């Protein structure tokens, strides 16, 4: 598709280069009283052909640009959903969403206003340059002096546009993160009478994005006038000097008209290129943010050679052997710990941020094992290590006697059902939530598991049954119903091992 667009661009460029030559010949024929009917017909045909080719090129460009955005979004989403959990600890959801949405959209400009225009414009520019050199090298030299000054100015400005655009996209990411934070906890915000404060915070981020947008606009505003001034100065120089050369007999009037037409053909792609520089540099700033995520390692990169989980052969389904763990970043530190880290240095508080130290225990197969301890003792962290959301910084976690770091993560998690502490419910229907862990389950199986967790009442009060909407984050369900649905979702997959992270705290 892109190749076809480039080919059409080249054909359109060739058609545009023929027009000044035909006009020059037409003027000569008129002056010499030579019949010119066929020449006019040829000129009209070339003009129409140029219009048709430009139309097809425009369509292919739009389609190709849209396809590029789709491809970038696919690549970005695939990478995001495979990032290590630790990346989500330190990155804001709204900023990641902004990269998938607004940043990828800016790539559209690279195709529609950048690559193809550059190819076609280059042919027109070079072709016009050669023709002008043949017609009158003196006028060409004067023209190039003006154009070179314009190009130098734009090159200097383009780097500043790229830097400012990158900062603007970062500010847009901050804004998206602030909006996502407030909307995801809108009930808490209202109950805390914090609506005005949250609005002020979001508006502050919006103003930050606006200020960076103004900065980009200021720099960009210098680019287009440069092209316009270059065209006007070059035209005035050509008319003045060219008129003198026609009067002196150095060139003919037909040659001057042809030179002026080629001048327009040369300046127009330059003007388009100067305008496209704004969009392309903004797209390059967004591309940098996209590449930042794409370049991150996936969760499974660096894993050892994988062995199949197979059957659990020992009574000890799960065992911890002198396990130690510390979160790699400050995401899980308290505000007091962060303040201490700033005052006395990060290394000095490294031991204090350790969550688990020398943990050893066995959870036998077929038994219930309870982890008891105060808040912050590391109970949820132990479950996260079993799921391999993180790897221990010391010691070994085993499943069936095998170090889980030697097991395939997908097969490992197929052995384990995990209900998180806050029992998240996804927006959508009851059915969609249940099928998340068991996509091939039947309606009968869904109803059975809902009955097992005492959640049939939700089906009875909704005529849509399994297709009843649960709302964003399950807001149309009570706290207990959300937990029951999360448990039902896990039970439907029938895992051999079930991890419950205080998932019944809201149940009666």
PDB file of C-alpha atoms in Angstrom, residues 2 31 79 87 104 107 111 120 125 135 146 177 184 218 252 293 299 354 382-383 390 432 437 470:
ATOM      1  CA  UNK A   2       2.784   2.426   0.901  1.00  0.00           C
ATOM      2  CA  UNK A  31       4.105  33.950 -30.897  1.00  0.00           C
ATOM      3  CA  UNK A  79       4.176  -5.066  24.934  1.00  0.00           C
ATOM      4  CA  UNK A  87       6.726  -1.624  35.674  1.00  0.00           C
ATOM      5  CA  UNK A 104       0.125   6.695  18.253  1.00  0.00           C
ATOM      6  CA  UNK A 107       2.402   8.792  13.840  1.00  0.00           C
ATOM      7  CA  UNK A 111       3.038   8.883   6.568  1.00  0.00           C
ATOM      8  CA  UNK A 120       7.316  12.988  -4.509  1.00  0.00           C
ATOM      9  CA  UNK A 125      12.398  19.656  -6.519  1.00  0.00           C
ATOM     10  CA  UNK A 135      16.765  27.538 -18.842  1.00  0.00           C
ATOM     11  CA  UNK A 146      17.277  32.559  -1.123  1.00  0.00           C
ATOM     12  CA  UNK A 177      -2.960  10.117  34.457  1.00  0.00           C
ATOM     13  CA  UNK A 184     -11.271   5.830  39.156  1.00  0.00           C
ATOM     14  CA  UNK A 218       5.586  29.527  18.742  1.00  0.00           C
ATOM     15  CA  UNK A 252      12.938  34.671 -24.177  1.00  0.00           C
ATOM     16  CA  UNK A 293       7.717   1.255  26.226  1.00  0.00           C
ATOM     17  CA  UNK A 299       7.955 -10.359  31.764  1.00  0.00           C
ATOM     18  CA  UNK A 354      12.949  -5.258  52.658  1.00  0.00           C
ATOM     19  CA  UNK A 382       4.139 -14.019  49.370  1.00  0.00           C
ATOM     20  CA  UNK A 383       1.172 -14.710  47.092  1.00  0.00           C
ATOM     21  CA  UNK A 390       8.045 -10.857  41.157  1.00  0.00           C
ATOM     22  CA  UNK A 432     -17.393 -11.613  30.403  1.00  0.00           C
ATOM     23  CA  UNK A 437     -10.188 -17.311  33.319  1.00  0.00           C
ATOM     24  CA  UNK A 470     -21.551  -4.813  36.244  1.00  0.00           C
TER      25      UNK A 470
END
